GROMACS .gro file of C-alpha atoms in nm:
model
  435
    1UNK     CA    1   7.519   9.201   6.620
    2UNK     CA    2   7.772   9.417   6.456
    3UNK     CA    3   7.570   9.607   6.296
    4UNK     CA    4   7.265   9.697   6.647
    5UNK     CA    5   7.562   9.700   6.853
    6UNK     CA    6   7.786   9.942   6.677
    7UNK     CA    7   8.173   9.687   6.662
    8UNK     CA    8   8.279   9.863   6.383
    9UNK     CA    9   8.254  10.055   6.094
   10UNK     CA   10   8.359  10.012   5.722
   11UNK     CA   11   8.624  10.290   5.692
   12UNK     CA   12   8.853  10.150   5.969
   13UNK     CA   13   9.113   9.972   6.025
   14UNK     CA   14   9.119   9.682   6.265
   15UNK     CA   15   9.336   9.405   6.406
   16UNK     CA   16   9.213   9.017   6.408
   17UNK     CA   17   9.347   8.818   6.705
   18UNK     CA   18   9.500   8.477   6.520
   19UNK     CA   19   9.537   8.182   6.723
   20UNK     CA   20   9.454   7.951   6.432
   21UNK     CA   21   9.139   7.758   6.614
   22UNK     CA   22   8.761   7.777   6.502
   23UNK     CA   23   8.695   8.098   6.667
   24UNK     CA   24   8.994   8.315   6.504
   25UNK     CA   25   8.969   8.117   6.251
   26UNK     CA   26   8.556   8.143   6.166
   27UNK     CA   27   8.607   8.574   6.256
   28UNK     CA   28   8.870   8.637   6.021
   29UNK     CA   29   8.689   8.547   5.760
   30UNK     CA   30   8.366   8.594   5.866
   31UNK     CA   31   8.462   8.963   5.870
   32UNK     CA   32   8.685   8.926   5.487
   33UNK     CA   33   8.433   8.835   5.355
   34UNK     CA   34   8.134   9.120   5.416
   35UNK     CA   35   8.460   9.338   5.379
   36UNK     CA   36   8.572   9.506   5.672
   37UNK     CA   37   8.977   9.697   5.702
   38UNK     CA   38   9.184   9.336   5.848
   39UNK     CA   39   9.536   9.282   6.018
   40UNK     CA   40   9.565   8.957   6.139
   41UNK     CA   41   9.775   8.991   6.506
   42UNK     CA   42   9.927   8.602   6.614
   43UNK     CA   43  10.041   8.535   6.898
   44UNK     CA   44  10.346   8.219   7.001
   45UNK     CA   45  10.395   8.175   7.451
   46UNK     CA   46  10.619   7.812   7.361
   47UNK     CA   47  10.390   7.687   7.619
   48UNK     CA   48  10.293   7.356   7.349
   49UNK     CA   49  10.663   7.324   7.236
   50UNK     CA   50  10.604   7.172   6.853
   51UNK     CA   51  10.199   7.282   6.853
   52UNK     CA   52  10.329   7.673   6.954
   53UNK     CA   53  10.541   7.640   6.586
   54UNK     CA   54  10.238   7.404   6.350
   55UNK     CA   55   9.964   7.730   6.477
   56UNK     CA   56  10.243   7.984   6.339
   57UNK     CA   57  10.228   7.817   6.024
   58UNK     CA   58   9.954   7.728   6.003
   59UNK     CA   59   9.827   8.149   6.120
   60UNK     CA   60  10.083   8.290   5.785
   61UNK     CA   61   9.904   7.998   5.532
   62UNK     CA   62   9.585   8.164   5.593
   63UNK     CA   63   9.622   8.502   5.557
   64UNK     CA   64   9.881   8.488   5.322
   65UNK     CA   65   9.586   8.301   5.101
   66UNK     CA   66   9.324   8.582   5.195
   67UNK     CA   67   9.641   8.834   5.095
   68UNK     CA   68   9.561   8.962   5.544
   69UNK     CA   69   9.853   9.185   5.621
   70UNK     CA   70  10.039   8.896   5.856
   71UNK     CA   71  10.216   8.965   6.254
   72UNK     CA   72  10.352   8.797   6.467
   73UNK     CA   73  10.539   8.744   6.830
   74UNK     CA   74  10.703   8.585   7.077
   75UNK     CA   75  10.681   8.504   7.455
   76UNK     CA   76  10.873   8.331   7.731
   77UNK     CA   77  10.603   8.284   7.882
   78UNK     CA   78  10.715   8.069   8.176
   79UNK     CA   79  10.974   8.318   8.212
   80UNK     CA   80  10.717   8.637   8.317
   81UNK     CA   81  10.506   8.406   8.522
   82UNK     CA   82  10.740   8.300   8.739
   83UNK     CA   83  10.897   8.685   8.755
   84UNK     CA   84  10.533   8.878   8.831
   85UNK     CA   85  10.460   8.593   9.029
   86UNK     CA   86  10.143   8.501   8.786
   87UNK     CA   87   9.923   8.260   8.691
   88UNK     CA   88  10.047   8.058   8.300
   89UNK     CA   89   9.642   8.183   8.194
   90UNK     CA   90   9.722   8.585   8.356
   91UNK     CA   91  10.084   8.502   8.230
   92UNK     CA   92   9.895   8.530   7.832
   93UNK     CA   93   9.684   8.716   7.895
   94UNK     CA   94   9.888   9.017   8.038
   95UNK     CA   95  10.165   8.981   7.727
   96UNK     CA   96   9.851   8.995   7.450
   97UNK     CA   97   9.611   9.247   7.509
   98UNK     CA   98   9.954   9.471   7.663
   99UNK     CA   99  10.095   9.364   7.288
  100UNK     CA  100   9.723   9.423   7.123
  101UNK     CA  101   9.676   9.791   7.254
  102UNK     CA  102  10.096   9.882   7.080
  103UNK     CA  103  10.035   9.698   6.761
  104UNK     CA  104   9.730   9.847   6.737
  105UNK     CA  105   9.865  10.230   6.815
  106UNK     CA  106  10.157  10.153   6.552
  107UNK     CA  107   9.942  10.025   6.220
  108UNK     CA  108   9.688  10.284   6.344
  109UNK     CA  109   9.384  10.074   6.434
  110UNK     CA  110   9.125  10.114   6.613
  111UNK     CA  111   8.962   9.851   6.748
  112UNK     CA  112   9.148   9.474   6.797
  113UNK     CA  113   8.849   9.167   6.724
  114UNK     CA  114   8.869   8.906   6.918
  115UNK     CA  115   8.677   8.547   6.805
  116UNK     CA  116   8.495   8.558   7.226
  117UNK     CA  117   8.178   8.295   7.099
  118UNK     CA  118   7.876   8.313   7.284
  119UNK     CA  119   8.008   7.955   7.479
  120UNK     CA  120   8.243   8.150   7.606
  121UNK     CA  121   8.005   8.386   7.734
  122UNK     CA  122   7.845   8.177   7.929
  123UNK     CA  123   8.104   7.964   8.108
  124UNK     CA  124   8.213   8.298   8.217
  125UNK     CA  125   7.963   8.349   8.421
  126UNK     CA  126   7.921   7.957   8.544
  127UNK     CA  127   8.254   8.039   8.667
  128UNK     CA  128   8.166   8.417   8.823
  129UNK     CA  129   7.874   8.207   9.013
  130UNK     CA  130   8.096   7.992   9.138
  131UNK     CA  131   8.332   8.247   9.252
  132UNK     CA  132   8.045   8.421   9.393
  133UNK     CA  133   7.938   8.764   9.209
  134UNK     CA  134   7.723   9.075   9.222
  135UNK     CA  135   7.508   9.131   8.953
  136UNK     CA  136   7.690   9.320   8.668
  137UNK     CA  137   7.923   8.976   8.727
  138UNK     CA  138   7.581   8.819   8.597
  139UNK     CA  139   7.630   8.925   8.257
  140UNK     CA  140   7.849   8.730   8.072
  141UNK     CA  141   8.164   8.922   7.821
  142UNK     CA  142   8.021   9.269   7.753
  143UNK     CA  143   8.047   9.243   7.275
  144UNK     CA  144   8.333   9.622   7.382
  145UNK     CA  145   8.474   9.699   7.652
  146UNK     CA  146   8.757   9.969   7.546
  147UNK     CA  147   8.969   9.884   7.203
  148UNK     CA  148   8.892   9.525   7.207
  149UNK     CA  149   8.524   9.413   7.051
  150UNK     CA  150   8.371   9.045   6.967
  151UNK     CA  151   8.181   9.027   6.686
  152UNK     CA  152   8.080   8.622   6.756
  153UNK     CA  153   7.940   8.664   7.072
  154UNK     CA  154   7.579   8.545   7.010
  155UNK     CA  155   7.691   8.294   6.752
  156UNK     CA  156   7.725   7.963   6.891
  157UNK     CA  157   8.144   7.695   6.949
  158UNK     CA  158   7.912   7.470   6.760
  159UNK     CA  159   7.796   7.658   6.444
  160UNK     CA  160   8.132   7.836   6.450
  161UNK     CA  161   8.222   7.480   6.307
  162UNK     CA  162   7.938   7.414   6.115
  163UNK     CA  163   8.082   7.738   5.901
  164UNK     CA  164   8.358   7.609   5.829
  165UNK     CA  165   8.231   7.199   5.783
  166UNK     CA  166   8.025   7.354   5.508
  167UNK     CA  167   8.290   7.621   5.330
  168UNK     CA  168   8.596   7.374   5.375
  169UNK     CA  169   8.848   7.503   5.602
  170UNK     CA  170   9.039   7.333   5.848
  171UNK     CA  171   9.155   7.503   6.150
  172UNK     CA  172   9.405   7.405   6.436
  173UNK     CA  173   9.338   7.309   6.790
  174UNK     CA  174   9.529   7.325   7.085
  175UNK     CA  175   9.469   7.070   7.239
  176UNK     CA  176   9.514   7.205   7.634
  177UNK     CA  177   9.113   7.291   7.531
  178UNK     CA  178   9.110   6.923   7.651
  179UNK     CA  179   9.249   6.908   7.976
  180UNK     CA  180   9.029   6.958   8.225
  181UNK     CA  181   9.282   7.180   8.493
  182UNK     CA  182   9.134   7.469   8.495
  183UNK     CA  183   8.861   7.566   8.578
  184UNK     CA  184   8.758   7.676   8.180
  185UNK     CA  185   8.829   7.346   8.108
  186UNK     CA  186   8.619   7.115   8.439
  187UNK     CA  187   8.373   7.387   8.306
  188UNK     CA  188   8.342   7.326   7.920
  189UNK     CA  189   8.502   6.972   7.927
  190UNK     CA  190   8.248   6.870   8.223
  191UNK     CA  191   7.969   7.076   8.378
  192UNK     CA  192   7.810   7.185   8.072
  193UNK     CA  193   7.805   6.884   7.934
  194UNK     CA  194   7.632   6.761   8.245
  195UNK     CA  195   7.388   7.077   8.224
  196UNK     CA  196   7.277   6.978   7.887
  197UNK     CA  197   7.160   6.652   7.976
  198UNK     CA  198   6.926   6.798   8.180
  199UNK     CA  199   6.863   7.072   7.938
  200UNK     CA  200   6.995   7.027   7.557
  201UNK     CA  201   6.928   7.449   7.526
  202UNK     CA  202   7.108   7.554   7.876
  203UNK     CA  203   7.381   7.731   7.660
  204UNK     CA  204   7.092   7.927   7.455
  205UNK     CA  205   6.855   7.951   7.806
  206UNK     CA  206   7.215   8.106   8.028
  207UNK     CA  207   7.258   8.363   7.759
  208UNK     CA  208   6.881   8.524   7.674
  209UNK     CA  209   6.931   8.476   8.085
  210UNK     CA  210   7.258   8.671   8.009
  211UNK     CA  211   7.142   8.889   7.817
  212UNK     CA  212   6.822   9.026   8.008
  213UNK     CA  213   7.075   9.107   8.317
  214UNK     CA  214   7.328   9.337   8.162
  215UNK     CA  215   6.935   9.520   7.954
  216UNK     CA  216   6.853   9.490   8.408
  217UNK     CA  217   7.232   9.634   8.421
  218UNK     CA  218   7.162   9.943   8.318
  219UNK     CA  219   6.861  10.091   8.496
  220UNK     CA  220   6.994   9.927   8.845
  221UNK     CA  221   7.366  10.093   8.818
  222UNK     CA  222   7.174  10.471   8.677
  223UNK     CA  223   6.964  10.425   9.039
  224UNK     CA  224   7.294  10.301   9.249
  225UNK     CA  225   7.433  10.577   9.131
  226UNK     CA  226   7.213  10.893   9.210
  227UNK     CA  227   7.202  10.686   9.589
  228UNK     CA  228   7.523  10.670   9.582
  229UNK     CA  229   7.591  11.058   9.525
  230UNK     CA  230   7.326  11.129   9.804
  231UNK     CA  231   7.502  10.845  10.021
  232UNK     CA  232   7.867  11.181   9.978
  233UNK     CA  233   7.848  11.461  10.234
  234UNK     CA  234   8.226  11.586  10.051
  235UNK     CA  235   8.397  11.509   9.802
  236UNK     CA  236   8.733  11.640   9.693
  237UNK     CA  237   9.108  11.485   9.474
  238UNK     CA  238   9.240  11.273   9.806
  239UNK     CA  239   8.858  11.201  10.032
  240UNK     CA  240   8.537  11.154  10.059
  241UNK     CA  241   8.275  11.216  10.414
  242UNK     CA  242   8.054  10.899  10.331
  243UNK     CA  243   7.703  10.926  10.514
  244UNK     CA  244   7.710  10.618  10.695
  245UNK     CA  245   7.375  10.561  10.790
  246UNK     CA  246   7.234  10.627  10.500
  247UNK     CA  247   7.505  10.396  10.247
  248UNK     CA  248   7.490  10.092  10.493
  249UNK     CA  249   7.114  10.065  10.348
  250UNK     CA  250   7.281   9.862  10.142
  251UNK     CA  251   7.510   9.712  10.094
  252UNK     CA  252   7.606   9.735   9.709
  253UNK     CA  253   7.595  10.178   9.795
  254UNK     CA  254   7.911  10.085   9.961
  255UNK     CA  255   8.097   9.831   9.634
  256UNK     CA  256   8.000  10.168   9.471
  257UNK     CA  257   8.160  10.373   9.652
  258UNK     CA  258   8.432  10.225   9.740
  259UNK     CA  259   8.543   9.947   9.515
  260UNK     CA  260   8.737  10.268   9.353
  261UNK     CA  261   8.930  10.270   9.666
  262UNK     CA  262   9.114   9.972   9.586
  263UNK     CA  263   8.917   9.793   9.857
  264UNK     CA  264   8.772   9.416   9.864
  265UNK     CA  265   8.491   9.234   9.863
  266UNK     CA  266   8.520   9.140  10.182
  267UNK     CA  267   8.626   9.513  10.386
  268UNK     CA  268   8.297   9.679  10.249
  269UNK     CA  269   8.136   9.363  10.326
  270UNK     CA  270   8.318   9.390  10.713
  271UNK     CA  271   8.184   9.743  10.713
  272UNK     CA  272   7.916   9.710  10.559
  273UNK     CA  273   7.810   9.479  10.916
  274UNK     CA  274   7.874   9.803  11.147
  275UNK     CA  275   7.654   9.962  11.263
  276UNK     CA  276   7.830  10.322  11.287
  277UNK     CA  277   7.915  10.340  11.648
  278UNK     CA  278   8.263  10.234  11.627
  279UNK     CA  279   8.468  10.537  11.583
  280UNK     CA  280   8.765  10.487  11.514
  281UNK     CA  281   8.761  10.173  11.398
  282UNK     CA  282   8.922  10.096  11.037
  283UNK     CA  283   8.989   9.939  10.700
  284UNK     CA  284   9.282  10.012  10.510
  285UNK     CA  285   9.346   9.906  10.116
  286UNK     CA  286   9.661   9.943   9.918
  287UNK     CA  287   9.586  10.311   9.830
  288UNK     CA  288   9.328  10.469  10.158
  289UNK     CA  289   9.227  10.422  10.462
  290UNK     CA  290   8.877  10.422  10.551
  291UNK     CA  291   8.763  10.582  10.889
  292UNK     CA  292   8.419  10.532  11.093
  293UNK     CA  293   8.388  10.841  11.307
  294UNK     CA  294   8.004  10.921  11.484
  295UNK     CA  295   7.792  10.849  11.203
  296UNK     CA  296   8.001  10.892  10.889
  297UNK     CA  297   8.297  10.692  10.667
  298UNK     CA  298   8.633  10.888  10.572
  299UNK     CA  299   8.824  10.742  10.322
  300UNK     CA  300   9.022  11.007  10.271
  301UNK     CA  301   9.436  10.834  10.058
  302UNK     CA  302   9.680  10.704  10.252
  303UNK     CA  303   9.925  10.964  10.283
  304UNK     CA  304  10.310  10.852  10.456
  305UNK     CA  305  10.334  11.120  10.756
  306UNK     CA  306  10.622  11.308  10.735
  307UNK     CA  307  10.918  11.384  10.937
  308UNK     CA  308  11.008  11.686  11.193
  309UNK     CA  309  11.134  11.952  10.933
  310UNK     CA  310  11.305  12.223  11.132
  311UNK     CA  311  11.256  12.565  11.107
  312UNK     CA  312  11.627  12.723  11.220
  313UNK     CA  313  11.484  13.120  11.128
  314UNK     CA  314  11.237  13.302  10.922
  315UNK     CA  315  11.171  13.181  10.518
  316UNK     CA  316  10.972  13.000  10.386
  317UNK     CA  317  10.972  12.616  10.464
  318UNK     CA  318  10.749  12.304  10.194
  319UNK     CA  319  10.636  12.077  10.490
  320UNK     CA  320  10.512  11.847  10.188
  321UNK     CA  321  10.362  11.856   9.789
  322UNK     CA  322  10.091  12.116   9.955
  323UNK     CA  323  10.141  12.251  10.253
  324UNK     CA  324  10.445  12.515  10.290
  325UNK     CA  325  10.527  12.734  10.585
  326UNK     CA  326  10.570  13.106  10.624
  327UNK     CA  327  10.765  13.292  10.884
  328UNK     CA  328  10.845  13.675  10.901
  329UNK     CA  329  10.957  13.851  11.221
  330UNK     CA  330  10.821  14.248  11.174
  331UNK     CA  331  10.823  14.536  11.380
  332UNK     CA  332  10.468  14.572  11.626
  333UNK     CA  333  10.377  14.923  11.554
  334UNK     CA  334  10.121  15.188  11.425
  335UNK     CA  335  10.113  14.982  11.056
  336UNK     CA  336  10.073  14.605  11.200
  337UNK     CA  337   9.724  14.452  11.198
  338UNK     CA  338   9.714  14.110  11.334
  339UNK     CA  339   9.528  13.878  11.124
  340UNK     CA  340   9.291  13.663  11.212
  341UNK     CA  341   9.251  13.390  10.919
  342UNK     CA  342   9.325  13.045  11.047
  343UNK     CA  343   9.608  12.995  10.807
  344UNK     CA  344   9.771  13.232  11.031
  345UNK     CA  345   9.915  13.303  11.355
  346UNK     CA  346  10.080  13.658  11.515
  347UNK     CA  347  10.305  13.560  11.817
  348UNK     CA  348  10.549  13.786  11.995
  349UNK     CA  349  10.909  13.713  11.857
  350UNK     CA  350  11.087  13.771  12.147
  351UNK     CA  351  10.871  13.517  12.351
  352UNK     CA  352  10.922  13.298  12.079
  353UNK     CA  353  11.314  13.095  12.063
  354UNK     CA  354  11.446  12.954  11.728
  355UNK     CA  355  11.477  12.639  11.618
  356UNK     CA  356  11.116  12.546  11.506
  357UNK     CA  357  10.986  12.292  11.440
  358UNK     CA  358  10.719  12.140  11.200
  359UNK     CA  359  10.529  11.858  11.354
  360UNK     CA  360  10.242  11.581  11.355
  361UNK     CA  361  10.015  11.608  11.717
  362UNK     CA  362  10.120  11.357  11.925
  363UNK     CA  363   9.961  11.181  12.199
  364UNK     CA  364   9.955  11.386  12.516
  365UNK     CA  365  10.037  11.747  12.329
  366UNK     CA  366   9.897  12.071  12.545
  367UNK     CA  367   9.878  12.406  12.442
  368UNK     CA  368   9.670  12.724  12.660
  369UNK     CA  369   9.424  12.877  12.339
  370UNK     CA  370   9.391  13.130  12.289
  371UNK     CA  371   9.190  13.338  12.524
  372UNK     CA  372   9.254  13.053  12.761
  373UNK     CA  373   9.457  13.067  13.138
  374UNK     CA  374   9.426  12.739  13.183
  375UNK     CA  375   9.655  12.424  13.001
  376UNK     CA  376   9.437  12.182  12.752
  377UNK     CA  377   9.529  11.825  12.583
  378UNK     CA  378   9.560  11.927  12.197
  379UNK     CA  379   9.310  11.608  12.161
  380UNK     CA  380   9.012  11.754  12.333
  381UNK     CA  381   9.014  12.092  12.251
  382UNK     CA  382   9.021  11.916  11.850
  383UNK     CA  383   8.718  11.695  11.963
  384UNK     CA  384   8.548  11.979  12.126
  385UNK     CA  385   8.580  12.157  11.790
  386UNK     CA  386   8.396  11.841  11.603
  387UNK     CA  387   8.742  11.782  11.376
  388UNK     CA  388   8.711  11.426  11.229
  389UNK     CA  389   8.890  11.127  11.377
  390UNK     CA  390   9.142  11.128  11.020
  391UNK     CA  391   9.209  11.521  11.029
  392UNK     CA  392   9.294  11.449  11.417
  393UNK     CA  393   9.568  11.216  11.230
  394UNK     CA  394   9.688  11.465  10.975
  395UNK     CA  395   9.649  11.781  11.160
  396UNK     CA  396  10.005  12.039  11.239
  397UNK     CA  397  10.182  12.171  11.553
  398UNK     CA  398  10.422  12.418  11.628
  399UNK     CA  399  10.691  12.402  11.841
  400UNK     CA  400  10.988  12.647  11.965
  401UNK     CA  401  11.248  12.529  12.036
  402UNK     CA  402  11.169  12.411  12.418
  403UNK     CA  403  10.840  12.172  12.208
  404UNK     CA  404  10.633  12.407  12.392
  405UNK     CA  405  10.322  12.472  12.153
  406UNK     CA  406  10.300  12.772  11.972
  407UNK     CA  407   9.982  12.763  11.688
  408UNK     CA  408   9.794  12.433  11.629
  409UNK     CA  409   9.827  12.528  11.271
  410UNK     CA  410   9.472  12.630  11.153
  411UNK     CA  411   9.393  12.604  11.470
  412UNK     CA  412   9.488  12.841  11.714
  413UNK     CA  413   9.737  13.046  11.884
  414UNK     CA  414   9.878  12.950  12.206
  415UNK     CA  415   9.766  13.258  12.399
  416UNK     CA  416  10.152  13.239  12.617
  417UNK     CA  417  10.382  13.396  12.322
  418UNK     CA  418  10.071  13.605  12.170
  419UNK     CA  419  10.098  13.967  12.112
  420UNK     CA  420   9.998  14.157  12.366
  421UNK     CA  421  10.113  14.524  12.498
  422UNK     CA  422  10.362  14.545  12.588
  423UNK     CA  423  10.430  14.298  12.233
  424UNK     CA  424  10.802  14.542  12.013
  425UNK     CA  425  10.868  14.263  11.749
  426UNK     CA  426  10.628  14.007  11.582
  427UNK     CA  427  10.663  13.639  11.423
  428UNK     CA  428  10.368  13.628  11.123
  429UNK     CA  429  10.342  13.220  11.108
  430UNK     CA  430  10.170  13.187  10.764
  431UNK     CA  431  10.089  12.862  10.637
  432UNK     CA  432   9.998  12.813  10.250
  433UNK     CA  433   9.812  12.497  10.143
  434UNK     CA  434   9.790  12.401   9.823
  435UNK     CA  435   9.456  12.109   9.775
   0.00000   0.00000   0.00000
């Protein structure tokens, strides 16, 4: 597997996670025998009293005998779990992998070798299957994930123990692995032995199935990526517009598109159940909003709405990280030309009274669009221009001292304040966007 999957290089240095159990002892011995440049690391989580200290002493003694540099670290795992409100298992995992990455950098190792074997991969597949999973959860454990390397994934626990017995190498046993108090232990101690009564080769067969699914996964991911790209109408740093009628044809497509934005599988399932007709229906993740709007699904980052900004006089004002405004009064003489760009409005300065206010549009806002005589609801004006529901929420207006809208930003100035032949001074309002 090492050669086939190109897991290790003979010229590089590797860190071996050494617990003292049969799996990690086997891994250290085999890689040492193969001539790889190794250093070992042991984590003492202080969860099993004297047994934890026994494991540390064993690992130190083994490394001394093998002339392998030995690193150790002590964790107050229970305190970490309590502080972060996570399980002991999750706390231990986060602590050890965070330290492994740090130590890798410190000693200039290129990877961290861990002793997951075939039975671990089978257990992981069964756990995922029990909890509910997609195709990616049916491939077991990956041989390599970032800097984490698993050279023993095609070796069974029985083969590991037989190897250690054959060379008379002892190891320590974690007593908690013999208690069926967590899901993985229940599967290892109860479920798999029961399945072996049905078929003695169950572990080998499940592992082979996972390997075949992993091969199918490569083709599946390629097709999924192509199909997902066909559904995306627009995309930038902050937002994405999806053709909902195409994306909803397969929930996997929606999952591929939405999961990077932290939407949960249950939310994505709810979105997939819609027919696209419920314009305005929305879902929120911890970072993004998904909004149905006329057969499209709009996905945009959740940005805290800025409070209204008061503009007391001419000058430049930064409204947000992505948006600023300039206000300048000029003479309406032969050198002045009215700007026709959407990001600038030219108003009669003698009709517009400071202080101005920059704010988001509100329900019931009305203005007189340039070129019209009667007033119109801003929401109706934006609907006529086919502005999305999400963009409506982000729409800015500028009002004068009497709370009258003088400019619907990036759309139209109010006709009552526009430049005419009688205008002597012009207030030039310019929006500068960094998006």
